[in-house]
C-alpha positions as MATLAB code, in Angstrom:
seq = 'XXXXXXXXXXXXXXXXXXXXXXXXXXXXXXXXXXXXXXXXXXXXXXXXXXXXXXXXXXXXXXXXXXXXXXXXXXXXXXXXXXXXXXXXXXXXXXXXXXXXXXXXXXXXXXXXXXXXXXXXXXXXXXXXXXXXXXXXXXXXXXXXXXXXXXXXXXXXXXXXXXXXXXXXXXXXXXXXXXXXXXXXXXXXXXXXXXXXXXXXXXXXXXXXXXXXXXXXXXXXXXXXXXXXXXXXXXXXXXXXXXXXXXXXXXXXXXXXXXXXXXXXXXXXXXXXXXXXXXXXXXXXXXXXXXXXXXXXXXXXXXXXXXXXXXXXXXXXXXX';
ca = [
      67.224  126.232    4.361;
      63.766  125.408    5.095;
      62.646  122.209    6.785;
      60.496  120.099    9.326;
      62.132  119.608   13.049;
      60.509  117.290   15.691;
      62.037  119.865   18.284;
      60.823  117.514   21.344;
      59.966  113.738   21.333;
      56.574  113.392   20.534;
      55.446  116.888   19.760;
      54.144  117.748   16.406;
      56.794  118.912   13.874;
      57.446  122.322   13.142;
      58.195  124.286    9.410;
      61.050  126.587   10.540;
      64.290  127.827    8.998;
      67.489  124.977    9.676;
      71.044  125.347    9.103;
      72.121  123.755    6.427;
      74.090  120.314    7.381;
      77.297  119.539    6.425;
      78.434  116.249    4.783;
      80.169  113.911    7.253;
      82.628  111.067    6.861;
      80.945  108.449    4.587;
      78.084  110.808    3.552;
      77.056  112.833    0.566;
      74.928  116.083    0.628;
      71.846  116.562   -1.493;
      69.952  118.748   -2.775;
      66.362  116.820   -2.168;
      63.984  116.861   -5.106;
      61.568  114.548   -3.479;
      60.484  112.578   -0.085;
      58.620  109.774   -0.067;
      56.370  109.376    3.353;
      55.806  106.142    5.270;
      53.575  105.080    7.933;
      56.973  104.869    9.658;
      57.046  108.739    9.753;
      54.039  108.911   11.654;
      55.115  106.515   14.432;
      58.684  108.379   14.672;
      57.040  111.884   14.999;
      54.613  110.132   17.485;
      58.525  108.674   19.341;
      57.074  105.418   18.912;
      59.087  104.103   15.802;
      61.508  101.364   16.947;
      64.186  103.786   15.274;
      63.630  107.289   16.499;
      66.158  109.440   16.666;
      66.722  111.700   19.512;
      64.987  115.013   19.305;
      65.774  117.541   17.737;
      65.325  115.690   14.447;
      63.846  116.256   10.499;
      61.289  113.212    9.825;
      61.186  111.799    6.089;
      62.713  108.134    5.830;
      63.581  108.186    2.366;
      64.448  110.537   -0.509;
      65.400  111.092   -4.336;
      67.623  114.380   -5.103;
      71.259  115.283   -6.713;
      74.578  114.862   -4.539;
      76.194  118.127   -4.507;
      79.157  117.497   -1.778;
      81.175  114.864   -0.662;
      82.288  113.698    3.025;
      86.004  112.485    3.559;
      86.060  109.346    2.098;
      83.518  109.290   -0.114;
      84.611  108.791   -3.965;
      80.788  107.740   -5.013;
      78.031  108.581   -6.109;
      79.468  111.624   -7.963;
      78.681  115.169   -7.342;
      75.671  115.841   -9.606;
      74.892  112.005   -9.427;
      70.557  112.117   -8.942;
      70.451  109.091   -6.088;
      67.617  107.530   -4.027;
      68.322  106.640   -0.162;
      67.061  105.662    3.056;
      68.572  107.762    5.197;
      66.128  107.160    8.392;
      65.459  110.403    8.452;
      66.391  113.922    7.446;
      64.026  113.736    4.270;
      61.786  116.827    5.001;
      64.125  119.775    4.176;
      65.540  121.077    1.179;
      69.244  119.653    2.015;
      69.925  116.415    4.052;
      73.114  114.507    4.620;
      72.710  110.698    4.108;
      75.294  107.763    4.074;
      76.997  107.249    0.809;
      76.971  103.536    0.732;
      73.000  103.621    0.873;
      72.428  105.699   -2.253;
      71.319  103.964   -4.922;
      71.883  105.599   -8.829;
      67.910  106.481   -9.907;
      67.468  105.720  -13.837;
      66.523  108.761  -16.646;
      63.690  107.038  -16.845;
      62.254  107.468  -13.386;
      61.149  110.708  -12.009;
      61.915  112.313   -8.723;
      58.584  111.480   -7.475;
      58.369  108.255   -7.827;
      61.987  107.377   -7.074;
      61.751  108.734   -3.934;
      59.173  106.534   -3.041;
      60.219  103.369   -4.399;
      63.032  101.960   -2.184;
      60.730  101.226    0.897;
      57.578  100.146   -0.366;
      59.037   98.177   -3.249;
      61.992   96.847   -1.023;
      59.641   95.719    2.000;
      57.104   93.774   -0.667;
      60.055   92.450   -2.495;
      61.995   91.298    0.683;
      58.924   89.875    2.304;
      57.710   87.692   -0.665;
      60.962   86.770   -2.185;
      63.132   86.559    0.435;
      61.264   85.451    3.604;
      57.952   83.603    1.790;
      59.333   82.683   -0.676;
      56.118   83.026   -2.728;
      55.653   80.714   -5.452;
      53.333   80.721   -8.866;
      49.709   79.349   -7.996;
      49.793   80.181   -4.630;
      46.872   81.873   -3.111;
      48.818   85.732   -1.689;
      46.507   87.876    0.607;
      47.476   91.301    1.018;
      45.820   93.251    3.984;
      45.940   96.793    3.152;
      46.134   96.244   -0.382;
      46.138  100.121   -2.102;
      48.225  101.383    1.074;
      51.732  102.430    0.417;
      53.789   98.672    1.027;
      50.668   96.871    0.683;
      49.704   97.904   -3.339;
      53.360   97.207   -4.169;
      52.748   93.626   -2.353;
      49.475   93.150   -5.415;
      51.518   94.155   -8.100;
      54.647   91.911   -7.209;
      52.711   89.249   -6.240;
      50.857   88.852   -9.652;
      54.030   89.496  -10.887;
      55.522   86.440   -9.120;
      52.320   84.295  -10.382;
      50.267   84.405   -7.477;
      46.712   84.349   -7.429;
      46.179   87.819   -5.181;
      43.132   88.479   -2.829;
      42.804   92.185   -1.855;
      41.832   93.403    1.034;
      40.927   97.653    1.328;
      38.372   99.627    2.067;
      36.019  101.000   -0.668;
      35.575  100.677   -4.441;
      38.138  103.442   -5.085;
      40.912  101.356   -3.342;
      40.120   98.092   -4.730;
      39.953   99.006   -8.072;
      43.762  100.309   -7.732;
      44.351   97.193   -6.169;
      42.646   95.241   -9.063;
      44.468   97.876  -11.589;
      47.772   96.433  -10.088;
      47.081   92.931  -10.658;
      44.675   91.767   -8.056;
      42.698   88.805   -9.074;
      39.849   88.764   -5.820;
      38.766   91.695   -3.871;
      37.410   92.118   -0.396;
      36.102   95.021    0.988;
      37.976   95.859    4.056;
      34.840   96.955    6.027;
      33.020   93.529    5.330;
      32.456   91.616    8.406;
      32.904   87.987    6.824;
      36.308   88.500    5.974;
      37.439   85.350    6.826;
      34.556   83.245    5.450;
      35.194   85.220    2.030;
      38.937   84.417    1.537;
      38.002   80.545    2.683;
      35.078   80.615    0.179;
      38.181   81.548   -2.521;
      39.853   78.490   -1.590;
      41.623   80.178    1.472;
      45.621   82.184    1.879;
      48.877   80.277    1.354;
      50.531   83.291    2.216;
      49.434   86.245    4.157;
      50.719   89.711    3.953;
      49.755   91.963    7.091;
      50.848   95.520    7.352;
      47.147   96.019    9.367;
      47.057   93.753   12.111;
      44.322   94.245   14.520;
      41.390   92.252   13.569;
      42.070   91.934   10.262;
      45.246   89.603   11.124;
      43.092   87.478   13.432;
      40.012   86.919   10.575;
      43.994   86.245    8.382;
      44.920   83.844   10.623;
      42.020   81.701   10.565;
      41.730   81.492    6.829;
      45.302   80.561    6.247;
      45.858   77.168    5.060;
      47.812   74.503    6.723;
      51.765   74.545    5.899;
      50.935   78.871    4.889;
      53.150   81.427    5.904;
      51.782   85.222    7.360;
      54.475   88.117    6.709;
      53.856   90.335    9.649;
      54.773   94.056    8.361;
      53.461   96.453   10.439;
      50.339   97.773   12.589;
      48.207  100.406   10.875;
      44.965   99.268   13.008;
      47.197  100.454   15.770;
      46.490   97.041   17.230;
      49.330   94.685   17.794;
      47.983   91.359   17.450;
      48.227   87.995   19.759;
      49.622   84.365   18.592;
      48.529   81.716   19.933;
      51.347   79.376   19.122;
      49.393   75.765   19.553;
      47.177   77.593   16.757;
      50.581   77.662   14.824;
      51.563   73.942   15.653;
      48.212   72.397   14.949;
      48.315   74.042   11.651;
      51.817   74.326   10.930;
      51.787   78.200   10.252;
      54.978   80.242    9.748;
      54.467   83.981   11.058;
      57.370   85.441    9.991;
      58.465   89.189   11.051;
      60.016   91.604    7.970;
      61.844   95.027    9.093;
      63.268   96.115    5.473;
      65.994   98.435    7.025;
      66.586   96.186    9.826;
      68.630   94.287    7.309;
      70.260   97.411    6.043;
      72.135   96.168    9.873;
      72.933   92.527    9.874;
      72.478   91.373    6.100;
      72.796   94.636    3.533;
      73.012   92.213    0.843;
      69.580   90.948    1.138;
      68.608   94.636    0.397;
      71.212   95.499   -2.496;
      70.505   92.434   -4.366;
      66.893   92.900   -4.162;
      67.035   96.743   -5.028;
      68.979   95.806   -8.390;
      66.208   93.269   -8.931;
      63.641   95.946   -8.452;
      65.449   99.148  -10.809;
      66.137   95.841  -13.711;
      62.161   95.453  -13.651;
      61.224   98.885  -13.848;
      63.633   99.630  -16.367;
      62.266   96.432  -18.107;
      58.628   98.010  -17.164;
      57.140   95.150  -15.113;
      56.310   97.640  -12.442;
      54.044  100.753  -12.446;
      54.136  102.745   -8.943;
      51.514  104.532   -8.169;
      51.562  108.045   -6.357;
      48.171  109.162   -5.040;
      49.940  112.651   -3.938;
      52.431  114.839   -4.430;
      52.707  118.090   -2.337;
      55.253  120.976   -1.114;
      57.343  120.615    1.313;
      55.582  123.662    3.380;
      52.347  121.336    2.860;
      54.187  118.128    4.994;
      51.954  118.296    8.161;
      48.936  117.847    5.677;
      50.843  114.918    3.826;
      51.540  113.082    6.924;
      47.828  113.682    7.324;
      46.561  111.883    4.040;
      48.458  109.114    5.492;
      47.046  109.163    9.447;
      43.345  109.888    7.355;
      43.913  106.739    5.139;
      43.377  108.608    2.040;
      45.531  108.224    0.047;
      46.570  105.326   -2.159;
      49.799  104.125   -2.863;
      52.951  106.409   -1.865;
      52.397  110.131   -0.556;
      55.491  112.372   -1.892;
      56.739  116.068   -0.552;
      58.575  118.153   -3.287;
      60.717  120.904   -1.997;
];
């Protein structure tokens, strides 16, 4: 089969022929239709993601395709069963082996291309607002990164969730998606008042940061007292600095949110909050939006659209 291989930690991956895996205990095969990319991806072909694998490895965090074997032990999801997953990697190759207790049935309803694509982004935004900010109707939600992959799912289930949403990206193409997904305020990312122009809107009771950088810092300081900041990740490539008597004075909550970290010590946090997620689509309360879709022999230039910043919303690789 064909697929990607980081062949040495760190080095840029290569399009080469693989052999073709075998199922192990507690896994399924499948045939991938679809791989959604993450920002994640980047970092672990870079051997900077806090879960790398060890090299030799196929990047691609998440997928959508049809099981077509079984490992010992495995009774579900049937053979021919189309599933999403997050396998943590393996996702750039025509065939992968992924657990069988991660794969989640996809509905008729949902294409390949967007399934793929949807655990992640959707699970991280749902997790972080629901779960750890418990965001609440009225409040004032500011999304940093707002028509990035996790960050435009952030808009769209904040409005959903009654918040009044302030959007933060850069250029009138990427605020109008944000704004098409529910956004009531935008803000230019390249603006240099940033935090003068969320206090001018009556300042953030929550924060969502998948930036950091400077952008968190201008955050922090236009965060209300008793507000909580959701610290997702680090596109700026800048990790940023607390200073926790700025916390105490204005009794901030930052709060950290690793989506598959609780895949470890709470899976149920993740489950529940999937089934929550599929019940809305199905219901249609949630439109994803997928900027790109390219072959798999077109990956290196995917990963690419996401190192650029160019795309909007999820970047997906169709064997």
């Amino acid at each position: 089969m064909k697929g990607w291989q980081v062949e040495t930690r760190g080095d840029i991956p290569v399009f080469k022929d693989l052999t073709v895996p075998s199922p192990g205990p507690g896994q399924v095969q499948i045939q991938i239709e679809a791989c959604g990319l993450n920002f994640a991806d980047l970092l672990m072909v870079k051997g900077t993601y806090q879960d790398t694998p060890e090299a030799p490895f196929t990047p691609g965090l998440e997928v959508c395709g049809k099981v077509i074997a079984q490992g010992d032990g495995v009774s579900a999801p049937a053979i021919g069963q189309r599933v999403a997953v997050f396998g943590g990697q393996g996702g750039l190759a025509e065939i992968g082996c992924f657990p069988a207790d991660r794969c989640v049935a996809v509905p008729d309803s949902m294409p390949s291309t967007v399934a793929a694509g949807f655990i992640v982004a959707y699970g991280t935004s749902h997790v972080a607002l629901a779960h750890k900010a418990r965001l609440q109707p009225g409040e004032r939600l500011l999304v940093l990164g707002a028509a990035g992959g996790v960050g435009l799912t952030a808009v769209e289930l904040g409005a959903n969730m009654g918040a009044e949403v302030i959007a933060v990206a850069r250029g009138p193409e990427k605020l109008q998606i944000a704004k098409d997904h529910g956004a009531t305020h935008l803000i230019d990312a390249g603006a240099p008042d940033l935090r003068e122009q969320v206090k001018a809107l009556g300042g953030a009771d929550v924060v969502y940061d998948a930036v950091g950088g400077d952008a968190f810092d201008a955050a922090f300081r236009a965060t209300n007292p008793g507000g909580r900041i959701i610290v997702i990740g680090f596109a700026s490539g800048t990790v940023p600095q607390i200073k926790a008597n700025h916390l105490m004075v204005k009794n901030i909550d930052v709060m950290g949110v690793y989506w598959g970290g609780y895949l470890k010590f709470d899976p149920k946090v993740v489950t529940d909050s999937l089934a929550a997620l599929f019940a809305m689509y199905g219901a249609g309360g949630l439109r994803p939006h997928v900027s790109h879709v390219l072959a798999l022999d077109k990956a290196d230039e995917a990963l690419e659209l996401l190192r650029s910043r160019r795309s909007t919303g999820k970047v997906v690789v169709a064997p």
